[in-house]
CSV table of C-alpha atoms and ligand atoms in Angstrom, one decimal:
chain,number,residue,atom,x,y,z
P,101,MET,CA,40.5,163.6,79.4
P,102,ALA,CA,40.3,161.9,76.0
P,103,ASP,CA,40.9,164.4,73.2
P,104,ARG,CA,37.4,163.6,71.7
P,105,ILE,CA,35.6,165.0,74.7
P,106,SER,CA,36.9,168.5,73.9
P,107,LEU,CA,35.2,168.3,70.5
P,108,ILE,CA,31.8,168.8,72.2
P,109,SER,CA,30.4,171.5,74.4
P,110,VAL,CA,27.7,171.6,77.1
P,111,SER,CA,24.3,171.8,75.5
P,112,SER,CA,23.3,175.5,75.9
P,113,THR,CA,19.6,174.5,76.3
P,114,MET,CA,20.6,172.5,79.3
P,115,LYS,CA,22.6,175.4,80.7
P,116,VAL,CA,19.7,177.9,80.5
P,117,MET,CA,17.4,175.3,82.1
P,118,ALA,CA,19.9,174.8,84.9
P,119,ASP,CA,20.3,178.6,85.5
P,120,ALA,CA,16.5,179.0,85.6
P,121,ASP,CA,16.2,176.1,88.0
P,122,LYS,CA,18.8,177.6,90.3
P,123,LEU,CA,16.9,180.9,90.4
P,124,ARG,CA,13.6,179.0,91.1
P,125,ARG,CA,15.1,177.1,94.0
P,126,GLU,CA,16.2,180.5,95.4
P,127,GLY,CA,12.5,181.3,95.4
P,128,VAL,CA,12.4,183.5,92.3
P,129,ASP,CA,9.2,183.3,90.2
P,130,VAL,CA,10.7,182.4,86.8
P,131,VAL,CA,8.7,182.1,83.6
P,132,ASP,CA,10.5,179.3,81.7
P,133,PHE,CA,10.3,179.3,77.9
P,134,SER,CA,13.5,177.2,77.6
P,135,ALA,CA,12.3,173.6,77.8
P,136,GLY,CA,11.8,171.9,74.4
P,137,GLU,CA,9.1,169.6,75.6
P,138,PRO,CA,5.3,169.3,75.7
P,139,ASP,CA,3.7,170.6,78.8
P,140,PHE,CA,0.9,168.0,78.4
P,141,PRO,CA,1.0,164.8,80.5
P,142,THR,CA,1.5,161.5,78.6
P,143,PRO,CA,-2.0,160.2,77.5
P,144,ASP,CA,-3.7,157.8,80.0
P,145,ASN,CA,-3.8,154.8,77.6
P,146,ILE,CA,0.0,155.0,77.3
P,147,LYS,CA,0.5,155.3,81.0
P,148,HIS,CA,-1.8,152.3,81.7
P,149,ALA,CA,0.2,150.2,79.2
P,150,ALA,CA,3.3,150.9,81.2
P,151,ILE,CA,1.6,150.1,84.5
P,152,ARG,CA,0.4,146.8,83.0
P,153,ALA,CA,3.9,146.0,81.9
P,154,ILE,CA,5.2,146.5,85.4
P,155,ASN,CA,2.5,144.4,87.0
P,156,GLU,CA,3.1,141.7,84.4
P,157,ASN,CA,6.8,141.7,85.3
P,158,TYR,CA,8.0,142.9,81.9
P,159,SER,CA,11.2,143.8,83.6
P,160,LYS,CA,13.9,141.8,81.9
P,161,TYR,CA,16.4,142.7,79.2
P,162,THR,CA,14.9,142.9,75.7
P,163,PRO,CA,17.0,142.4,72.6
P,164,ALA,CA,19.5,145.3,72.4
P,165,GLY,CA,17.9,146.9,69.4
P,166,GLY,CA,14.4,146.7,70.9
P,167,SER,CA,11.7,144.1,71.2
P,168,ALA,CA,10.2,142.6,68.1
P,169,GLU,CA,6.8,144.0,69.1
P,170,CYS,CA,8.2,147.5,69.6
P,171,LYS,CA,10.0,147.5,66.2
P,172,GLN,CA,6.9,146.3,64.5
P,173,ALA,CA,4.9,149.1,66.1
P,174,ALA,CA,7.3,151.7,64.8
P,175,ILE,CA,7.3,150.1,61.3
P,176,ASP,CA,3.5,149.9,61.3
P,177,ARG,CA,2.9,153.5,62.3
P,178,HIS,CA,5.4,154.7,59.7
P,179,LYS,CA,3.7,152.5,57.1
P,180,ALA,CA,0.2,153.7,58.1
P,181,GLU,CA,1.2,157.4,57.8
P,182,PHE,CA,3.6,157.4,54.9
P,183,GLY,CA,3.1,154.1,53.1
P,184,THR,CA,6.7,152.9,53.8
P,185,GLU,CA,7.7,149.2,53.9
P,186,TYR,CA,10.4,148.3,56.4
P,187,LYS,CA,11.4,144.9,57.7
P,188,PRO,CA,12.3,144.4,61.4
P,189,SER,CA,16.0,144.0,60.4
P,190,GLU,CA,15.7,147.6,59.0
P,191,CYS,CA,14.5,149.0,62.3
P,192,ILE,CA,16.1,149.8,65.7
P,193,ILE,CA,14.6,151.1,68.9
P,194,THR,CA,16.8,153.5,70.8
P,195,VAL,CA,16.9,155.5,74.0
P,196,GLY,CA,15.2,158.5,72.5
P,197,GLY,CA,15.5,160.3,69.2
P,198,LYS,CA,18.8,161.9,70.2
P,199,HIS,CA,20.3,158.4,70.6
P,200,VAL,CA,19.4,157.3,67.1
P,201,LEU,CA,20.9,160.4,65.7
P,202,PHE,CA,24.1,159.8,67.7
P,203,ASN,CA,24.2,156.2,66.6
P,204,TYR,CA,23.8,157.2,62.9
P,205,THR,CA,26.8,159.6,63.1
P,206,GLN,CA,28.9,157.1,65.0
P,207,ALA,CA,28.1,154.3,62.6
P,208,LEU,CA,28.6,156.3,59.4
P,209,VAL,CA,30.9,159.3,59.8
P,210,ASN,CA,34.7,158.9,59.3
P,211,ALA,CA,37.3,161.5,60.1
P,212,GLY,CA,36.9,164.4,57.6
P,213,ASP,CA,33.5,163.3,56.3
P,214,GLU,CA,31.2,166.3,55.7
P,215,VAL,CA,27.7,166.5,57.1
P,216,ILE,CA,25.5,169.3,55.7
P,217,ILE,CA,23.4,171.0,58.3
P,218,PRO,CA,20.9,173.8,57.7
P,219,VAL,CA,21.0,176.9,60.0
P,220,PRO,CA,19.4,177.5,62.4
P,221,TYR,CA,20.1,174.0,63.6
P,222,TRP,CA,19.2,171.9,66.6
P,223,VAL,CA,22.2,172.3,68.9
P,224,THR,CA,23.0,168.6,69.2
P,225,TYR,CA,23.7,168.0,65.5
P,226,LYS,CA,26.9,170.0,65.5
P,227,ASP,CA,28.3,168.2,68.6
P,228,ILE,CA,27.5,164.7,67.5
P,229,VAL,CA,29.1,165.2,64.1
P,230,ASN,CA,32.2,166.8,65.7
P,231,TYR,CA,32.3,163.9,68.2
P,232,ALA,CA,32.4,161.4,65.3
P,233,GLY,CA,35.3,163.3,63.8
P,234,GLY,CA,33.2,164.7,61.0
P,235,LYS,CA,33.1,168.3,59.6
P,236,CYS,CA,29.9,170.3,59.8
P,237,VAL,CA,29.0,172.2,56.6
P,238,PHE,CA,26.4,174.8,57.4
P,239,VAL,CA,23.7,176.1,55.0
P,240,ASP,CA,22.1,179.4,55.8
P,241,THR,CA,18.3,179.8,55.3
P,242,ASP,CA,16.5,183.0,54.7
P,243,GLU,CA,14.6,184.4,57.7
P,244,GLN,CA,12.4,186.5,55.4
P,245,GLU,CA,11.3,183.2,53.8
P,246,GLY,CA,10.4,181.7,57.1
P,247,PHE,CA,13.7,179.9,57.3
P,248,ARG,CA,12.5,177.6,54.5
P,249,LEU,CA,15.1,175.3,53.0
P,250,THR,CA,15.4,174.5,49.3
P,251,ALA,CA,17.2,171.7,47.5
P,252,ASP,CA,19.3,174.2,45.6
P,253,MET,CA,20.7,175.7,48.9
P,254,ILE,CA,21.9,172.2,49.9
P,255,GLU,CA,23.2,171.3,46.4
P,256,LYS,CA,25.6,174.3,46.4
P,257,LYS,CA,27.3,172.9,49.5
P,258,ILE,CA,27.8,169.3,48.3
P,259,THR,CA,31.5,168.2,47.8
P,260,PRO,CA,33.1,164.8,47.2
P,261,LYS,CA,33.4,164.5,50.9
P,262,THR,CA,29.7,165.0,51.7
P,263,LYS,CA,28.5,161.9,53.5
P,264,ILE,CA,25.2,163.0,55.0
P,265,VAL,CA,22.6,165.7,54.5
P,266,LEU,CA,20.7,166.2,57.8
P,267,ILE,CA,17.2,167.7,57.5
P,268,ASN,CA,14.9,168.6,60.3
P,269,SER,CA,11.4,169.6,59.1
P,270,PRO,CA,9.7,171.2,60.8
P,271,SER,CA,12.8,172.5,62.5
P,272,ASN,CA,13.8,173.2,66.0
P,273,PRO,CA,14.3,176.2,66.7
P,274,ALA,CA,12.6,178.1,63.9
P,275,GLY,CA,9.7,175.9,62.9
P,276,GLY,CA,10.9,176.1,59.2
P,277,VAL,CA,9.3,173.5,57.0
P,278,MET,CA,10.8,172.1,53.8
P,279,GLU,CA,8.1,171.7,51.1
P,280,ASP,CA,7.5,168.1,50.0
P,281,ALA,CA,8.5,168.8,46.4
P,282,GLU,CA,11.8,170.3,47.6
P,283,PHE,CA,12.4,167.3,49.8
P,284,GLU,CA,11.9,165.1,46.9
P,285,LYS,CA,14.2,167.1,44.7
P,286,LEU,CA,16.8,166.9,47.4
P,287,TYR,CA,16.4,163.1,47.6
P,288,HIS,CA,17.1,162.8,43.8
P,289,ILE,CA,20.2,165.0,44.1
P,290,THR,CA,21.6,163.1,47.1
P,291,SER,CA,20.7,159.6,46.1
P,292,LYS,CA,22.4,160.1,42.7
P,293,LYS,CA,25.6,161.0,44.5
P,294,GLY,CA,25.3,158.2,47.0
P,295,ILE,CA,24.9,160.7,49.9
P,296,PHE,CA,22.7,159.7,52.9
P,297,LEU,CA,19.7,161.9,53.5
P,298,LEU,CA,19.1,161.7,57.2
P,299,THR,CA,15.6,163.0,58.1
P,300,ASP,CA,14.9,163.9,61.7
P,301,GLU,CA,11.1,163.5,62.0
P,302,CYS,CA,10.9,164.6,65.6
P,303,TYR,CA,8.3,167.3,65.0
P,304,SER,CA,6.7,165.9,61.8
P,305,HIS,CA,3.3,165.6,63.3
P,306,PHE,CA,3.2,169.3,64.4
P,307,LEU,CA,2.5,171.2,61.2
P,308,TYR,CA,0.2,174.1,60.9
P,309,ASP,CA,-0.3,174.5,57.2
P,310,SER,CA,0.5,171.2,55.7
P,311,THR,CA,0.2,167.5,56.4
P,312,PRO,CA,3.0,165.2,57.7
P,313,TYR,CA,5.4,164.0,55.1
P,314,SER,CA,8.3,161.6,55.1
P,315,VAL,CA,10.9,161.5,52.3
P,316,ALA,CA,11.1,157.8,53.0
P,317,SER,CA,7.7,157.5,51.3
P,318,ILE,CA,9.5,157.9,47.9
P,319,LYS,CA,9.5,154.4,46.3
P,320,GLY,CA,13.0,152.9,46.1
P,321,SER,CA,14.5,155.5,48.5
P,322,LYS,CA,15.5,153.0,51.2
P,323,SER,CA,19.1,152.6,50.3
P,324,THR,CA,20.1,156.2,51.1
P,325,VAL,CA,17.3,157.6,53.3
P,326,LEU,CA,17.8,157.3,57.1
P,327,VAL,CA,14.8,158.0,59.3
P,328,ALA,CA,15.2,159.2,62.9
P,329,GLY,CA,12.0,159.1,64.8
P,330,THR,CA,10.9,159.5,68.4
P,331,VAL,CA,7.7,159.3,70.5
P,332,SER,CA,9.0,162.1,72.8
P,333,LYS,CA,7.1,165.1,71.4
P,334,THR,CA,4.3,163.4,69.3
P,335,TYR,CA,2.9,161.7,72.4
P,336,ALA,CA,4.3,163.9,75.2
P,337,MET,CA,6.7,161.2,76.3
P,338,THR,CA,10.0,163.0,76.6
P,339,GLY,CA,11.0,161.3,79.9
P,340,TRP,CA,10.3,157.8,78.6
P,341,ARG,CA,13.2,157.8,76.2
P,342,ILE,CA,12.1,155.9,73.2
P,343,GLY,CA,13.2,156.7,69.6
P,344,TYR,CA,13.6,154.6,66.5
P,345,GLY,CA,15.6,154.4,63.3
P,346,LEU,CA,14.5,153.1,59.9
P,347,ALA,CA,17.4,152.5,57.6
P,348,PRO,CA,19.3,149.9,55.4
P,349,GLU,CA,19.9,146.6,57.2
P,350,ALA,CA,23.7,147.0,57.3
P,351,ILE,CA,23.4,150.4,59.0
P,352,ILE,CA,20.9,149.1,61.5
P,353,GLY,CA,23.2,146.2,62.2
P,354,ALA,CA,26.1,148.5,62.9
P,355,MET,CA,24.0,150.7,65.2
P,356,MET,CA,22.7,147.6,67.0
P,357,LYS,CA,26.3,146.5,67.6
P,358,LEU,CA,27.2,149.9,69.0
P,359,GLN,CA,24.0,149.8,71.2
P,360,SER,CA,24.7,146.3,72.5
P,361,HIS,CA,28.0,147.6,74.0
P,362,SER,CA,26.7,150.9,75.3
P,363,THR,CA,23.1,151.2,76.4
P,364,SER,CA,21.8,147.7,75.6
P,365,ASN,CA,18.1,147.8,75.2
P,366,PRO,CA,15.9,150.9,75.8
P,367,THR,CA,13.9,150.4,79.0
P,368,SER,CA,11.5,147.5,78.7
P,369,ILE,CA,8.6,149.3,80.4
P,370,SER,CA,9.0,152.3,78.1
P,371,GLN,CA,9.0,150.1,75.0
P,372,LYS,CA,5.6,148.7,76.1
P,373,ALA,CA,4.4,152.3,76.6
P,374,ALA,CA,5.7,153.2,73.1
P,375,ILE,CA,3.9,150.3,71.5
P,376,GLU,CA,0.6,151.6,72.9
P,377,ALA,CA,1.5,155.1,71.7
P,378,LEU,CA,2.2,153.9,68.2
P,379,ASN,CA,-0.5,151.3,67.9
P,380,GLY,CA,-3.2,152.9,70.0
P,381,PRO,CA,-5.7,155.8,69.5
P,382,GLN,CA,-4.0,158.8,67.9
P,383,ASP,CA,-6.5,161.5,68.9
P,384,SER,CA,-4.2,163.1,71.4
P,385,VAL,CA,-1.9,164.2,68.6
P,386,PRO,CA,-4.4,166.6,66.8
P,387,GLN,CA,-5.6,167.8,70.2
P,388,MET,CA,-2.1,168.9,71.1
P,389,LEU,CA,-1.5,170.4,67.7
P,390,ALA,CA,-4.7,172.5,68.0
P,391,GLU,CA,-3.5,173.8,71.3
P,392,TYR,CA,0.0,174.6,69.9
P,393,ARG,CA,-1.7,176.5,67.1
P,394,ARG,CA,-3.8,178.6,69.5
P,395,ARG,CA,-0.6,179.5,71.4
P,396,ARG,CA,1.4,180.2,68.3
P,397,ASP,CA,-1.4,182.5,67.1
P,398,PHE,CA,-1.2,184.4,70.4
P,399,ILE,CA,2.5,184.6,70.8
P,400,ILE,CA,3.7,185.7,67.3
P,401,PRO,CA,1.5,188.9,67.0
P,402,ARG,CA,2.4,189.6,70.7
P,403,LEU,CA,6.1,189.4,70.0
P,404,ARG,CA,5.8,191.6,66.9
P,405,GLN,CA,4.3,194.3,69.1
P,406,ILE,CA,7.6,194.6,71.0
P,407,PRO,CA,9.8,197.4,69.7
P,408,GLY,CA,13.0,196.0,68.2
P,409,VAL,CA,11.7,192.5,67.8
P,410,GLU,CA,10.7,190.8,64.6
P,411,CYS,CA,9.4,187.3,64.3
P,412,SER,CA,8.6,184.9,61.4
P,413,ASN,CA,5.6,182.7,61.7
P,414,PRO,CA,6.6,179.1,62.5
P,415,ALA,CA,5.0,176.6,60.1
P,416,GLY,CA,5.5,173.8,62.5
P,417,ALA,CA,7.0,172.5,65.8
P,418,PHE,CA,6.3,174.6,69.0
P,419,TYR,CA,9.0,177.3,69.1
P,420,ALA,CA,9.1,181.0,68.2
P,421,TYR,CA,12.5,182.3,67.0
P,422,PRO,CA,12.3,186.0,67.3
P,423,ASN,CA,15.0,188.3,65.9
P,424,VAL,CA,15.9,190.7,68.7
P,425,ARG,CA,18.6,192.6,66.9
P,426,GLY,CA,16.8,196.0,67.4
P,427,ALA,CA,16.3,195.4,71.1
P,428,MET,CA,20.0,194.3,71.4
P,429,THR,CA,21.2,197.4,69.7
P,430,LYS,CA,19.0,199.6,71.9
P,431,GLY,CA,20.4,198.0,75.0
P,432,GLY,CA,24.0,197.8,73.8
P,433,LEU,CA,23.9,194.0,74.0
P,434,GLN,CA,26.4,192.3,71.8
P,435,THR,CA,25.1,188.7,71.8
P,436,PRO,CA,21.9,186.8,72.2
P,437,LEU,CA,23.5,185.2,75.2
P,438,GLU,CA,23.9,188.6,76.9
P,439,PHE,CA,20.3,189.3,76.0
P,440,ALA,CA,19.1,186.0,77.5
P,441,ASP,CA,21.2,186.4,80.6
P,442,ARG,CA,19.9,189.9,81.3
P,443,LEU,CA,16.3,188.8,80.6
P,444,LEU,CA,16.6,186.0,83.0
P,445,LYS,CA,18.3,188.1,85.8
P,446,GLU,CA,16.2,191.2,85.4
P,447,ALA,CA,12.8,190.0,84.2
P,448,ASN,CA,13.0,186.3,85.3
P,449,VAL,CA,12.1,184.9,81.9
P,450,ALA,CA,14.2,182.0,80.6
P,451,VAL,CA,14.8,181.8,76.8
P,452,VAL,CA,17.5,180.0,74.8
P,453,PRO,CA,20.1,182.3,73.1
P,454,GLY,CA,20.5,181.9,69.4
P,455,GLU,CA,24.2,181.0,69.6
P,456,ALA,CA,23.0,177.5,70.4
P,457,PHE,CA,21.4,177.3,67.0
P,458,GLY,CA,24.0,179.0,65.0
P,459,THR,CA,22.6,182.6,64.6
P,460,ASP,CA,23.6,185.9,66.1
P,461,HIS,CA,20.4,187.9,66.7
P,462,HIS,CA,17.7,185.4,67.9
P,463,VAL,CA,16.4,183.7,71.0
P,464,ARG,CA,14.2,180.7,71.1
P,465,ILE,CA,10.9,180.7,73.0
P,466,SER,CA,9.2,177.4,73.5
P,467,TYR,CA,5.4,177.8,73.5
P,468,ALA,CA,4.8,174.3,74.8
P,469,THR,CA,3.7,176.0,78.0
P,470,SER,CA,0.3,177.2,79.3
P,471,MET,CA,-1.4,180.4,77.9
P,472,LYS,CA,-1.2,181.9,81.4
P,473,GLU,CA,2.6,181.5,81.4
P,474,LEU,CA,2.8,182.8,77.8
P,475,GLU,CA,0.9,185.9,78.8
P,476,ARG,CA,3.0,186.5,81.9
P,477,GLY,CA,6.3,185.9,80.1
P,478,LEU,CA,5.4,188.1,77.1
P,479,ASP,CA,4.4,191.0,79.3
P,480,ARG,CA,7.7,190.7,81.1
P,481,ILE,CA,9.7,190.5,77.9
P,482,HIS,CA,7.9,193.6,76.5
P,483,LYS,CA,8.6,195.6,79.7
P,484,PHE,CA,12.3,194.4,79.7
P,485,VAL,CA,12.9,195.5,76.1
P,486,GLU,CA,11.1,198.8,76.6
P,487,ALA,CA,13.4,199.5,79.6
P,488,LEU,CA,16.6,198.7,77.7
P,489,ALA,CA,18.8,201.7,77.2
Q,736,PLP,C1,15.1,168.4,66.4
Q,736,PLP,C2,15.1,167.4,67.5
Q,736,PLP,N1,15.5,166.1,67.1
Q,736,PLP,C3,15.5,165.2,68.1
Q,736,PLP,C4,15.2,165.4,69.4
Q,736,PLP,C5,15.3,164.3,70.3
Q,736,PLP,O1,14.3,164.1,71.2
Q,736,PLP,P1,14.4,162.8,72.2
Q,736,PLP,O2,15.8,162.4,72.3
Q,736,PLP,O3,13.7,163.4,73.4
Q,736,PLP,O4,13.5,161.8,71.5
Q,736,PLP,C6,14.9,166.7,69.8
Q,736,PLP,C7,14.6,167.1,71.2
Q,736,PLP,O5,14.6,168.2,71.6
Q,736,PLP,C8,14.8,167.7,68.8
Q,736,PLP,O6,14.5,169.0,69.1
């Protein structure tokens, strides 16, 4: 094995999904809260665009960094929502949002460079920084404050080696949202020091108390702001694998070079589907958000009724991140992994243990699943915790 492969670990989200899947194939009725993807189907207009593309034989290679039309669609959508102005040479289409994040770290991070990552973090950040030879510098957020991040918290961790500050707002797994003014303050701090501000806008459309914001909307911010976007969650298109990056031309060029020797272009058919998603009617987005809100408003009070469980109210995305410290203590469980393992085996509910996100007393519950499943799952968790001794 190459040494670098030991720098990364198997995604724990994938592991729980695999364990749950194994049980299901054995005939066990599992309630699965582990998947981080919308339960909605891709909207019809998007599906039809892909079917049209197939029938019209749009089945050849496109340019490695995406077709001109797809890049323009990503640029236009970002402009319509945030007033940004990007040229096609400042845009890349990738195989999902994860891919553009991977490309950014590969293109920018040298051995020993520091990347600041707020905790709790999406599991992949740590591994892609490590794989690039960088050093993760973690910043704790305050659970009592809804895991909200401030510019001051980040500033304290900046050193001469800081290369990138990576922000995900709203966040996976806790739904924490950085206030627009704090984001702006952070931009001024990082840009003055020549540090890149990488904004993962994966869940930016799923906000319950505020409207979507992009730090890239700050005039003159282009040289240090790196946007990572994806159609996966916004348009219920996780399987289609289309993401995009908006960044300075030289960085896009470097990522294009990398992509041309690895994946080549993202699937041509999926690009056509993404063009329709980005250019077409947007009404499916608020409809999905309204449903996520309904589910959030059901699940959070329900979790809080369970003895030994506390839960902050997520301000965005579609995850609850309950603190199960009390329940763990009651059951003599040392880690969230142990909690999740027992919950899966004894109550047949799949959740993701907090170790994956850098915390010691939480599990992640995805509520991108039907109300019926939420009710069944919450009942099971309640009974499981009550029976712990
Ligand atoms: C925070 C965050 N960023 C990026 C992604 C990447 O999504 P995709 O690669 O499906 O576009 C995910 C997916 O779960 C995510 O949770």
